[in-house]
């Protein structure tokens, strides 16, 4: 089933490392140009969404908390009213009220401010929270940093028994901010096998070998529209929580820069996982639907 995809990739300038067709139990078919660990960039946001689900269920974070509640040490008379209007759902759905994306890949290495939460708070909140879409790393960074602060655990420690061990995931390498917090909005280095395990988790609605790893209701929440102010294209008409989706095509996906994808097709109980060195997401999405999904 992957033959046409592989041929088209090899005839293009896209550098894809591997592709896997996954069902509820196993890898059905695969093709690997290269193997090993690599950066998966914003796939980290899907892990951030899972972290948030655990934190909400365990009441580490409450759904209606605001930035004032999450970071009281950074609240001032000048920013209190603004921060009080930005709540957990806004942080998780790219609608936190800033028109410019913050903490992006090309900016982080040159930031002089050591406290990245303080840096974000110093930027203009020039939009009404919950009524727009701005792609940003700030929301998930703040949410997962708050989890780390409240639990005094790194994200690998936080997820070890909750997610990694049940799924057989090895510790993941995360970028760290200057204060030592894991940057789970991106900066993820791991093996494609990690993404395959996530794909099976979503296909199986959070239940693996009879054990509920993630609350199925939370996975449903992650994969349904939370923000419909996105720029609609042929493969996207909403943003969920750490996931993109298209209600017209009945699928959702995790994706990361340069061609990292976990595409989930619930009606077929299948997923396509792609790891890339440098590839165009639009090209890959088109190719998957034309050469693979059309054969389901």
Coordinates of C-alpha atoms in Angstrom, one line a residue:
X1 CA 0.0 0.0 0.0
X2 CA 3.0 2.3 0.5
X3 CA 4.6 1.7 -2.9
X4 CA 3.1 4.8 -4.7
X5 CA 3.9 7.0 -1.7
X6 CA 7.5 5.8 -1.7
X7 CA 7.9 6.3 -5.4
X8 CA 6.5 9.8 -5.3
X9 CA 8.7 10.8 -2.4
X10 CA 11.8 9.5 -4.2
X11 CA 10.9 11.5 -7.3
X12 CA 10.5 14.7 -5.2
X13 CA 13.0 16.9 -3.3
X14 CA 11.4 16.0 0.0
X15 CA 13.6 14.2 2.5
X16 CA 11.5 11.7 4.3
X17 CA 13.1 9.3 6.8
X18 CA 10.4 6.7 7.3
X19 CA 6.7 6.0 6.9
X20 CA 4.5 3.5 8.9
X21 CA 1.0 2.3 8.3
X22 CA -0.4 1.4 11.8
X23 CA -3.5 -0.4 12.9
X24 CA -4.8 -0.9 16.5
X25 CA -2.2 -3.6 17.2
X26 CA 0.8 -3.3 15.0
X27 CA 2.7 -1.7 12.2
X28 CA 1.0 -3.2 9.1
X29 CA 3.6 -1.9 6.6
X30 CA 6.6 0.3 6.7
X31 CA 9.4 1.9 4.6
X32 CA 12.5 3.3 6.1
X33 CA 15.1 5.4 4.3
X34 CA 16.9 6.1 7.6
X35 CA 16.5 5.0 11.2
X36 CA 17.2 6.4 14.6
X37 CA 16.4 9.3 16.9
X38 CA 15.5 12.7 15.4
X39 CA 13.8 16.0 16.3
X40 CA 10.0 15.9 15.9
X41 CA 9.4 19.5 16.8
X42 CA 5.7 20.3 17.5
X43 CA 4.7 16.7 18.0
X44 CA 5.7 17.8 21.5
X45 CA 2.4 19.7 21.7
X46 CA 0.5 16.4 21.5
X47 CA 2.5 15.2 24.5
X48 CA 1.7 18.6 26.2
X49 CA -2.0 17.9 25.5
X50 CA -1.7 14.4 27.2
X51 CA 0.1 16.0 30.1
X52 CA -2.7 18.5 30.5
X53 CA -5.3 15.6 30.5
X54 CA -3.5 13.8 33.3
X55 CA -3.0 17.1 35.3
X56 CA -6.7 17.9 35.0
X57 CA -7.9 14.5 36.0
X58 CA -5.6 14.5 39.0
X59 CA -6.6 18.1 39.8
X60 CA -3.0 19.3 39.5
X61 CA -4.5 22.0 37.3
X62 CA -8.1 23.1 37.1
X63 CA -9.8 23.8 33.8
X64 CA -11.0 27.3 34.7
X65 CA -7.7 28.5 36.2
X66 CA -6.1 31.6 34.7
X67 CA -2.5 32.7 34.2
X68 CA -2.9 34.5 37.5
X69 CA -3.5 31.2 39.2
X70 CA -0.8 29.3 37.4
X71 CA 1.9 31.9 37.9
X72 CA 1.1 34.1 40.9
X73 CA 4.8 34.9 41.4
X74 CA 4.8 36.8 38.1
X75 CA 1.6 38.8 38.6
X76 CA 1.9 42.6 39.0
X77 CA -0.6 45.4 39.3
X78 CA 0.1 46.2 35.6
X79 CA -0.6 42.7 34.2
X80 CA -3.1 41.2 36.6
X81 CA -6.3 42.1 34.7
X82 CA -4.9 40.8 31.4
X83 CA -3.5 37.6 32.8
X84 CA -6.8 36.9 34.7
X85 CA -8.6 36.7 31.3
X86 CA -6.3 34.0 29.9
X87 CA -7.5 30.6 31.1
X88 CA -6.4 27.0 30.6
X89 CA -8.6 26.4 27.5
X90 CA -7.2 29.4 25.8
X91 CA -3.6 28.3 26.4
X92 CA -4.5 24.8 25.0
X93 CA -6.2 26.0 21.8
X94 CA -4.0 28.7 20.4
X95 CA -6.3 31.5 21.5
X96 CA -4.5 33.2 24.4
X97 CA -4.9 36.7 23.2
X98 CA -1.6 37.5 21.5
X99 CA -1.5 38.3 17.8
X100 CA 2.2 37.2 17.5
X101 CA 3.4 33.7 18.1
X102 CA 5.9 33.5 21.0
X103 CA 8.9 31.3 21.8
X104 CA 9.2 30.1 18.2
X105 CA 12.1 28.0 17.0
X106 CA 14.1 30.8 15.5
X107 CA 13.7 33.2 18.5
X108 CA 14.4 31.0 21.5
X109 CA 18.2 30.8 21.1
X110 CA 18.6 34.5 21.1
X111 CA 16.3 35.4 24.0
X112 CA 18.0 37.5 26.7
X113 CA 15.2 37.0 29.2
X114 CA 16.0 33.9 31.2
X115 CA 12.4 33.4 32.5
X116 CA 10.4 32.6 29.4
X117 CA 7.1 32.9 31.2
X118 CA 8.0 36.5 32.1
X119 CA 9.1 37.1 28.5
X120 CA 5.7 36.0 27.3
X121 CA 3.9 38.1 29.8
X122 CA 5.9 41.1 28.7
X123 CA 4.6 40.8 25.1
X124 CA 1.3 42.5 24.0
X125 CA -2.0 40.7 24.8
X126 CA -3.7 42.7 22.0
X127 CA -6.6 40.3 21.2
X128 CA -9.5 38.9 23.2
X129 CA -8.7 35.5 24.5
X130 CA -10.8 32.7 23.0
X131 CA -11.8 34.6 19.9
X132 CA -8.9 34.1 17.4
X133 CA -6.2 31.7 16.3
X134 CA -2.5 32.5 16.6
X135 CA -0.1 29.7 16.2
X136 CA 2.3 29.9 19.2
X137 CA 4.5 27.8 21.5
X138 CA 3.7 30.0 24.5
X139 CA 0.4 28.3 25.5
X140 CA 1.7 24.8 25.9
X141 CA 5.0 25.9 27.3
X142 CA 3.1 27.8 30.1
X143 CA 0.7 24.9 30.8
X144 CA 3.5 22.2 31.0
X145 CA 5.8 24.5 33.0
X146 CA 3.0 25.0 35.5
X147 CA 2.6 21.2 35.8
X148 CA 6.4 20.9 36.4
X149 CA 6.3 23.7 39.0
X150 CA 3.4 22.2 40.9
X151 CA 4.7 18.6 40.9
X152 CA 8.4 19.4 41.2
X153 CA 8.9 16.7 38.4
X154 CA 10.5 16.8 35.0
X155 CA 8.1 15.8 32.2
X156 CA 9.9 12.5 31.8
X157 CA 9.3 11.8 35.5
X158 CA 5.7 13.0 35.3
X159 CA 4.9 10.8 32.3
X160 CA 7.0 7.7 33.2
X161 CA 4.4 5.7 35.0
X162 CA 1.4 7.5 33.5
X163 CA 2.4 7.0 29.8
X164 CA 5.9 5.8 29.0
X165 CA 5.9 2.5 30.9
X166 CA 2.4 1.4 29.8
X167 CA 3.3 2.1 26.1
X168 CA 6.9 1.0 26.2
X169 CA 8.2 4.4 25.4
X170 CA 11.8 5.2 26.3
X171 CA 12.7 8.5 28.0
X172 CA 12.4 11.4 25.5
X173 CA 15.0 14.1 25.1
X174 CA 13.4 17.6 25.6
X175 CA 14.8 21.0 25.0
X176 CA 15.1 22.9 28.3
X177 CA 14.6 26.6 29.0
X178 CA 17.3 28.6 30.9
X179 CA 15.6 27.8 34.2
X180 CA 15.7 24.1 33.5
X181 CA 12.0 23.4 32.6
X182 CA 11.3 21.0 29.8
X183 CA 10.1 22.8 26.7
X184 CA 7.3 20.4 25.7
X185 CA 5.8 22.8 23.1
X186 CA 8.6 21.5 20.8
X187 CA 12.2 20.5 21.2
X188 CA 11.4 16.8 21.3
X189 CA 14.0 14.2 20.2
X190 CA 12.9 10.6 20.1
X191 CA 12.6 7.5 17.9
X192 CA 9.7 7.0 15.3
X193 CA 8.7 4.1 17.6
X194 CA 7.4 6.6 20.1
X195 CA 5.1 8.1 17.5
X196 CA 3.9 4.7 16.5
X197 CA 2.9 4.0 20.1
X198 CA 1.0 7.3 20.3
X199 CA -0.8 6.3 17.0
X200 CA -1.9 3.0 18.6
X201 CA -3.0 4.9 21.7
X202 CA -5.3 7.2 19.7
X203 CA -6.7 4.4 17.5
X204 CA -7.5 2.4 20.6
X205 CA -9.1 5.4 22.3
X206 CA -6.7 5.3 25.3
X207 CA -7.0 1.6 26.1
X208 CA -4.1 -0.7 25.5
X209 CA -4.2 -4.4 26.4
X210 CA -7.3 -3.8 28.5
X211 CA -5.7 -1.1 30.5
X212 CA -6.9 2.5 30.3
X213 CA -3.8 4.6 29.8
X214 CA -5.5 7.9 29.0
X215 CA -9.1 8.8 29.7
X216 CA -11.0 8.2 26.4
X217 CA -13.1 11.3 27.0
X218 CA -9.9 13.4 27.1
X219 CA -8.6 12.0 23.8
X220 CA -12.0 12.8 22.3
X221 CA -11.6 16.3 23.6
X222 CA -8.1 16.7 22.2
X223 CA -9.3 15.5 18.8
X224 CA -12.4 17.7 18.4
X225 CA -12.6 21.3 17.4
X226 CA -11.5 23.7 20.1
X227 CA -10.6 26.5 17.8
X228 CA -12.2 27.0 14.3
X229 CA -10.6 30.3 13.6
X230 CA -7.8 28.6 11.7
X231 CA -7.0 29.2 8.1
X232 CA -9.0 26.5 6.4
X233 CA -7.3 24.5 3.7
X234 CA -7.8 21.1 2.0
X235 CA -6.7 19.1 5.0
X236 CA -7.5 21.4 8.0
X237 CA -10.5 23.1 9.4
X238 CA -9.9 23.1 13.1
X239 CA -7.4 23.0 15.9
X240 CA -8.1 20.7 18.9
X241 CA -5.7 20.4 21.9
X242 CA -2.2 19.7 20.5
X243 CA -3.9 18.2 17.4
X244 CA -5.1 19.6 14.0
X245 CA -8.0 18.1 12.2
X246 CA -10.5 18.2 9.3
X247 CA -14.1 17.5 10.1
X248 CA -14.8 17.1 6.4
X249 CA -12.3 14.3 6.0
X250 CA -13.0 12.8 9.5
X251 CA -9.4 12.6 10.5
X252 CA -7.0 14.4 12.9
X253 CA -3.2 14.7 13.2
X254 CA -0.2 15.6 15.2
X255 CA 2.3 17.4 13.2
X256 CA 5.7 19.0 13.5
X257 CA 7.9 21.2 11.4
X258 CA 9.7 19.8 8.4
X259 CA 7.3 16.9 7.8
X260 CA 6.6 15.0 11.1
X261 CA 3.1 13.5 11.1
X262 CA 0.8 11.2 13.1
X263 CA -2.4 11.0 11.0
X264 CA -5.3 9.2 12.6
X265 CA -8.4 7.9 10.7
X266 CA -10.9 6.8 13.3
X267 CA -13.4 5.2 10.9
X268 CA -10.7 2.9 9.5
X269 CA -8.9 2.4 12.8
X270 CA -5.7 3.2 11.1
X271 CA -2.9 5.7 11.3
X272 CA -0.1 6.9 9.1
X273 CA 3.1 8.0 10.9
X274 CA 5.8 9.9 9.0
X275 CA 9.3 11.0 10.1
X276 CA 11.1 13.5 7.9
X277 CA 14.4 15.3 7.7
X278 CA 12.9 18.1 5.7
X279 CA 9.6 17.8 3.9
X280 CA 6.6 19.9 3.0
X281 CA 3.6 19.1 5.2
X282 CA 1.1 20.0 2.4
X283 CA 2.9 17.7 0.0
X284 CA 2.8 14.8 2.5
X285 CA -0.8 15.3 3.4
X286 CA -1.8 15.3 -0.3
X287 CA 0.3 12.3 -1.0
X288 CA -1.1 10.3 2.0
X289 CA -4.7 10.9 0.9
X290 CA -4.1 10.3 -2.8
X291 CA -1.9 7.1 -2.5
X292 CA -2.9 5.5 0.9
X293 CA -6.2 6.7 2.3
X294 CA -7.9 6.2 -1.1
X295 CA -7.2 2.5 -0.7
X296 CA -8.6 2.0 2.8

